[in-house]
Short mmCIF file of C-alpha atoms in Angstrom, two decimals:
data_model
loop_
_atom_site.label_atom_id
_atom_site.label_comp_id
_atom_site.label_asym_id
_atom_site.label_seq_id
_atom_site.Cartn_x
_atom_site.Cartn_y
_atom_site.Cartn_z
CA MET A 201 7.00 -7.40 17.66
CA PHE A 202 5.95 -6.70 14.09
CA ARG A 203 2.76 -4.74 13.45
CA LEU A 204 0.90 -3.13 10.54
CA THR A 205 -1.89 -0.56 11.04
CA ILE A 206 -3.77 1.05 8.15
CA LEU A 207 -4.17 4.77 8.83
CA ALA A 208 -6.20 5.34 5.66
CA SER A 209 -6.77 3.50 2.41
CA GLY A 210 -8.85 4.65 -0.53
CA SER A 211 -8.85 6.54 -3.79
CA SER A 212 -8.26 9.87 -2.05
CA GLY A 213 -5.73 8.95 0.60
CA ASN A 214 -3.41 6.09 1.62
CA ALA A 215 -1.05 5.65 4.57
CA ALA A 216 -0.01 2.82 6.88
CA LEU A 217 2.03 2.53 10.07
CA LEU A 218 4.63 -0.24 10.22
CA GLU A 219 6.25 -1.14 13.55
CA ALA A 220 9.23 -3.45 14.02
CA GLY A 221 10.61 -3.66 17.53
CA ARG A 222 11.00 -0.14 18.84
CA ARG A 223 11.08 1.52 15.42
CA ARG A 224 8.16 2.82 13.36
CA TRP A 225 7.74 3.95 9.75
CA LEU A 226 5.00 5.32 7.57
CA VAL A 227 4.27 3.61 4.26
CA ASP A 228 2.94 6.40 2.01
CA ALA A 229 1.57 9.74 3.18
CA GLY A 230 -1.58 10.37 1.17
CA LEU A 231 -3.41 12.38 3.84
CA SER A 232 -2.71 16.00 4.73
CA GLY A 233 0.08 16.54 7.22
CA ARG A 234 -2.42 17.44 9.95
CA ARG A 235 -4.59 14.37 9.37
CA LEU A 236 -1.52 12.12 9.43
CA GLU A 237 -0.53 13.63 12.76
CA GLU A 238 -4.04 13.23 14.17
CA ARG A 239 -4.30 9.57 13.19
CA LEU A 240 -0.88 8.73 14.55
CA GLN A 241 -1.58 10.51 17.82
CA ALA A 242 -4.91 8.67 18.11
CA LEU A 243 -2.80 5.50 18.21
CA GLY A 244 -0.46 6.97 20.83
CA VAL A 245 2.34 7.53 18.31
CA GLU A 246 4.13 10.87 18.17
CA PRO A 247 5.03 11.71 14.55
CA SER A 248 8.54 12.81 15.54
CA SER A 249 9.20 9.30 16.92
CA LEU A 250 9.01 7.76 13.42
CA SER A 251 12.16 6.52 11.71
CA GLY A 252 11.07 7.62 8.24
CA VAL A 253 8.59 7.26 5.37
CA PHE A 254 8.57 4.66 2.59
CA LEU A 255 6.91 5.86 -0.62
CA THR A 256 5.44 3.60 -3.32
CA HIS A 257 4.96 6.36 -5.94
CA GLU A 258 4.31 10.07 -6.36
CA HIS A 259 0.55 10.27 -6.96
CA ALA A 260 -1.30 12.64 -4.64
CA ASP A 261 -3.35 9.94 -2.92
CA HIS A 262 -0.06 8.48 -1.67
CA ALA A 263 2.02 11.64 -1.22
CA ARG A 264 -0.41 14.50 -0.46
CA GLY A 265 0.97 15.33 2.98
CA LEU A 266 4.51 14.17 2.39
CA ARG A 267 6.38 17.46 1.96
CA VAL A 268 4.83 19.14 5.01
CA PHE A 269 5.09 16.04 7.18
CA LEU A 270 8.76 15.37 6.39
CA ARG A 271 9.80 18.96 7.02
CA ARG A 272 7.76 19.39 10.18
CA HIS A 273 9.19 16.28 11.81
CA SER A 274 12.66 16.12 10.15
CA LEU A 275 12.16 12.58 8.86
CA PRO A 276 13.97 10.75 6.06
CA LEU A 277 12.20 9.66 2.89
CA TYR A 278 12.92 6.24 1.36
CA CYS A 279 12.09 6.00 -2.36
CA ASN A 280 13.69 5.54 -5.76
CA GLU A 281 15.22 8.36 -7.78
CA LEU A 282 12.49 8.78 -10.41
CA THR A 283 9.84 9.06 -7.70
CA TRP A 284 12.00 11.58 -5.86
CA LEU A 285 12.50 13.68 -8.99
CA ALA A 286 8.76 13.60 -9.73
CA LEU A 287 8.07 15.22 -6.35
CA PHE A 288 10.99 17.39 -5.29
CA GLU A 289 13.27 19.88 -6.95
CA GLU A 290 14.91 21.13 -3.79
CA THR A 291 17.38 19.13 -1.70
CA LYS A 292 16.16 20.10 1.78
CA ILE A 293 14.38 16.78 2.22
CA ASP A 294 16.46 13.98 3.75
CA TRP A 295 16.23 11.56 0.84
CA ARG A 296 17.49 7.99 1.35
CA ARG A 297 17.82 6.31 -2.04
CA LEU A 298 15.99 2.99 -2.22
CA GLU A 299 16.11 1.98 -5.85
CA THR A 300 13.61 -0.43 -7.35
CA ALA A 301 14.49 -4.12 -6.95
CA THR A 302 16.91 -3.52 -4.07
CA ARG A 303 16.95 -4.49 -0.40
CA LEU A 304 17.81 -2.43 2.66
CA GLU A 305 18.45 -3.65 6.21
CA LEU A 306 17.04 -1.49 9.00
CA ASP A 307 17.71 -3.04 12.42
CA GLU A 308 15.25 -5.93 12.87
CA MET A 309 13.66 -5.49 9.44
CA GLU A 310 14.73 -5.80 5.82
CA VAL A 311 12.90 -3.78 3.15
CA GLU A 312 12.63 -4.98 -0.45
CA SER A 313 11.06 -3.05 -3.32
CA PHE A 314 9.92 -4.40 -6.68
CA PRO A 315 8.38 -2.84 -9.81
CA VAL A 316 4.63 -2.80 -10.44
CA PRO A 317 2.72 -1.80 -13.61
CA HIS A 318 1.08 1.58 -12.94
CA ASP A 319 1.05 4.98 -14.65
CA ALA A 320 3.60 6.68 -12.38
CA ALA A 321 7.31 7.50 -12.74
CA ASP A 322 8.70 4.32 -11.14
CA PRO A 323 6.00 2.72 -8.95
CA VAL A 324 6.88 -0.08 -6.55
CA GLY A 325 5.44 -2.57 -4.13
CA PHE A 326 7.19 -3.34 -0.87
CA LEU A 327 8.08 -6.43 1.12
CA PHE A 328 8.95 -5.94 4.77
CA HIS A 329 10.87 -8.97 6.04
CA HIS A 330 11.03 -9.71 9.77
CA ALA A 331 11.90 -12.74 11.86
CA THR A 332 8.17 -13.30 12.47
CA GLY A 333 7.24 -13.19 8.77
CA THR A 334 6.92 -10.97 5.71
CA VAL A 335 4.31 -8.26 5.12
CA GLY A 336 3.61 -7.05 1.57
CA VAL A 337 2.20 -3.74 0.35
CA LEU A 338 0.67 -4.03 -3.12
CA THR A 339 -1.51 -1.13 -4.21
CA ASP A 340 -1.89 0.78 -7.48
CA LEU A 341 -1.22 -1.71 -10.24
CA GLY A 342 -3.12 -2.70 -13.33
CA TYR A 343 -2.34 -6.41 -13.15
CA ALA A 344 -0.09 -8.85 -11.32
CA THR A 345 3.04 -9.69 -13.29
CA ARG A 346 4.91 -12.95 -12.75
CA LEU A 347 7.44 -11.00 -10.72
CA VAL A 348 4.71 -9.54 -8.51
CA LEU A 349 3.26 -12.99 -7.84
CA GLU A 350 6.72 -14.39 -7.12
CA LYS A 351 7.43 -11.62 -4.61
CA MET A 352 4.02 -11.86 -2.93
CA SER A 353 4.46 -15.62 -2.42
CA GLN A 354 6.69 -14.79 0.55
CA CYS A 355 3.96 -12.91 2.43
CA ARG A 356 2.32 -13.89 5.67
CA ALA A 357 0.11 -10.79 5.41
CA LEU A 358 -0.68 -8.53 2.49
CA LEU A 359 -2.17 -5.07 2.01
CA LEU A 360 -3.80 -5.56 -1.39
CA GLU A 361 -5.61 -3.14 -3.69
CA ALA A 362 -9.25 -3.91 -4.48
CA ASN A 363 -10.07 -0.68 -6.25
CA HIS A 364 -13.34 -1.20 -8.07
CA ASP A 365 -16.26 -3.38 -8.92
CA PRO A 366 -16.37 -3.56 -12.75
CA GLY A 367 -20.16 -3.20 -12.89
CA LEU A 368 -20.18 -0.11 -10.67
CA LEU A 369 -17.32 1.42 -12.63
CA GLN A 370 -19.05 0.91 -15.97
CA ALA A 371 -22.28 2.37 -14.58
CA ASP A 372 -20.59 5.41 -13.03
CA SER A 373 -21.85 8.56 -14.78
CA ARG A 374 -19.30 10.94 -13.23
CA ARG A 375 -16.20 9.45 -14.84
CA PRO A 376 -15.59 9.98 -18.57
CA TRP A 377 -14.79 6.95 -20.68
CA SER A 378 -11.12 7.98 -20.91
CA VAL A 379 -10.79 7.77 -17.11
CA LYS A 380 -12.54 4.40 -17.04
CA GLN A 381 -10.14 3.13 -19.70
CA ARG A 382 -7.19 4.27 -17.59
CA ILE A 383 -8.53 2.51 -14.48
CA LEU A 384 -9.18 -0.70 -16.40
CA SER A 385 -5.86 -0.66 -18.26
CA ARG A 386 -2.78 -2.76 -17.49
CA HIS A 387 -1.28 0.31 -15.83
CA GLY A 388 -4.42 1.23 -13.90
CA HIS A 389 -5.99 -0.38 -10.83
CA LEU A 390 -7.02 -3.86 -9.68
CA SER A 391 -10.69 -4.83 -9.68
CA ASN A 392 -12.19 -6.93 -6.88
CA GLN A 393 -11.95 -9.99 -9.11
CA SER A 394 -8.29 -9.35 -9.94
CA ALA A 395 -7.52 -8.92 -6.25
CA ALA A 396 -9.35 -12.20 -5.57
CA GLU A 397 -7.18 -14.01 -8.11
CA ILE A 398 -4.04 -12.76 -6.37
CA ALA A 399 -5.35 -13.60 -2.90
CA ALA A 400 -6.31 -17.12 -4.01
CA GLU A 401 -2.89 -17.71 -5.55
CA MET A 402 -1.15 -16.47 -2.38
CA ALA A 403 -3.46 -18.57 -0.17
CA ARG A 404 -1.79 -21.58 -1.79
CA ARG A 405 1.53 -20.30 -0.46
CA LYS A 406 2.17 -18.65 2.93
CA LEU A 407 -0.56 -16.01 3.11
CA GLU A 408 -2.61 -15.97 6.33
CA ALA A 409 -4.21 -12.50 6.27
CA VAL A 410 -5.16 -10.01 3.58
CA VAL A 411 -6.22 -6.38 4.09
CA LEU A 412 -8.14 -5.04 1.11
CA GLY A 413 -7.50 -1.36 0.50
CA HIS A 414 -7.57 1.46 -2.01
CA LEU A 415 -11.32 0.98 -2.54
CA SER A 416 -12.98 3.53 -4.78
CA GLU A 417 -15.59 5.50 -2.84
CA ASP A 418 -17.89 5.66 -5.88
CA CYS A 419 -17.17 2.40 -7.68
CA ASN A 420 -16.81 -0.16 -4.92
CA ARG A 421 -18.29 -1.32 -1.63
CA PRO A 422 -16.48 -3.07 1.24
CA GLU A 423 -18.95 -5.96 1.18
CA LEU A 424 -18.42 -6.48 -2.57
CA ALA A 425 -14.64 -6.56 -2.20
CA GLU A 426 -14.77 -9.01 0.70
CA ARG A 427 -17.32 -11.24 -1.06
CA ALA A 428 -15.13 -11.44 -4.17
CA ILE A 429 -12.24 -12.78 -2.09
CA ARG A 430 -14.31 -15.26 -0.11
CA ASP A 431 -16.17 -16.51 -3.19
CA ARG A 432 -12.89 -17.15 -5.01
CA LEU A 433 -11.43 -18.99 -2.03
CA ASP A 434 -14.56 -21.15 -1.83
CA GLN A 435 -14.56 -21.74 -5.59
CA ASP A 436 -10.95 -22.95 -5.48
CA LYS A 437 -11.61 -24.96 -2.28
CA LEU A 438 -8.88 -23.13 -0.40
CA ALA A 439 -8.56 -22.71 3.35
CA PRO A 440 -10.17 -19.44 4.47
CA LEU A 441 -7.95 -16.42 4.95
CA SER A 442 -8.34 -13.73 7.55
CA VAL A 443 -9.90 -11.03 5.31
CA HIS A 444 -10.13 -7.38 6.37
CA VAL A 445 -11.45 -4.44 4.36
CA TRP A 446 -10.40 -0.93 5.26
CA THR A 447 -11.22 2.53 3.95
CA GLU A 448 -10.14 6.09 4.64
CA ASP A 449 -12.46 6.73 7.57
CA THR A 450 -10.51 5.51 10.62
CA PRO A 451 -7.29 3.64 11.45
CA SER A 452 -7.61 -0.14 11.36
CA PRO A 453 -6.95 -2.51 14.24
CA PRO A 454 -3.32 -3.62 13.97
CA LEU A 455 -2.20 -6.88 12.45
CA CYS A 456 0.37 -8.18 14.96
CA TRP A 457 3.05 -10.85 15.08
CA GLU A 458 5.28 -11.54 18.09
#
């Protein structure tokens, strides 16, 4: 059994539960420690039963509850050194080095990380390889490099950032122009249209299901993100994908493979 459940995904908090056989891991911990515990327990998962946490990068919306959660449940953290140094000065956390562009075997699953363009210390995407297929996690990047596209071509399912609708972002009066420039930059975040380009390219390969996440609460709408994907698939005359859109509000139904 191989299963991915989104616990939360949005501009203010991101976390997912990955299950392979009898082992479970978190991917990012962008909710408070208490909210992570509540969402796991709502799924019947005790936090102390986890095998560890994989971390894409150090920004608060991916690491907000990390320190408390790791200490409270004595779990190991898997990330690269620059991300570790950006978060922790002490050595009381059980850090398992997982450097960028390396692979790690963990029982039934193999984890692979790869670099992504984002304004963090050493941000990564993840591939989780299993006998039933590969799941990718690709959030927080300004654009898809050739390497990113090459890595994602292996995916059967993909958690993909669709951060903003360009029109809503430009019209947003609460964000200064400097913040908008950062979001739109090559080290910022993917728009719905950029996510659609990636999804269409991967639909030509092995991709069967895409979960759109990291939606901006102010500058995006679930229906806009989903429509961008479906319109691009129709435009390119590609077979329809299973498209899911998830936000921070509740855990998603699991994507499962036996």
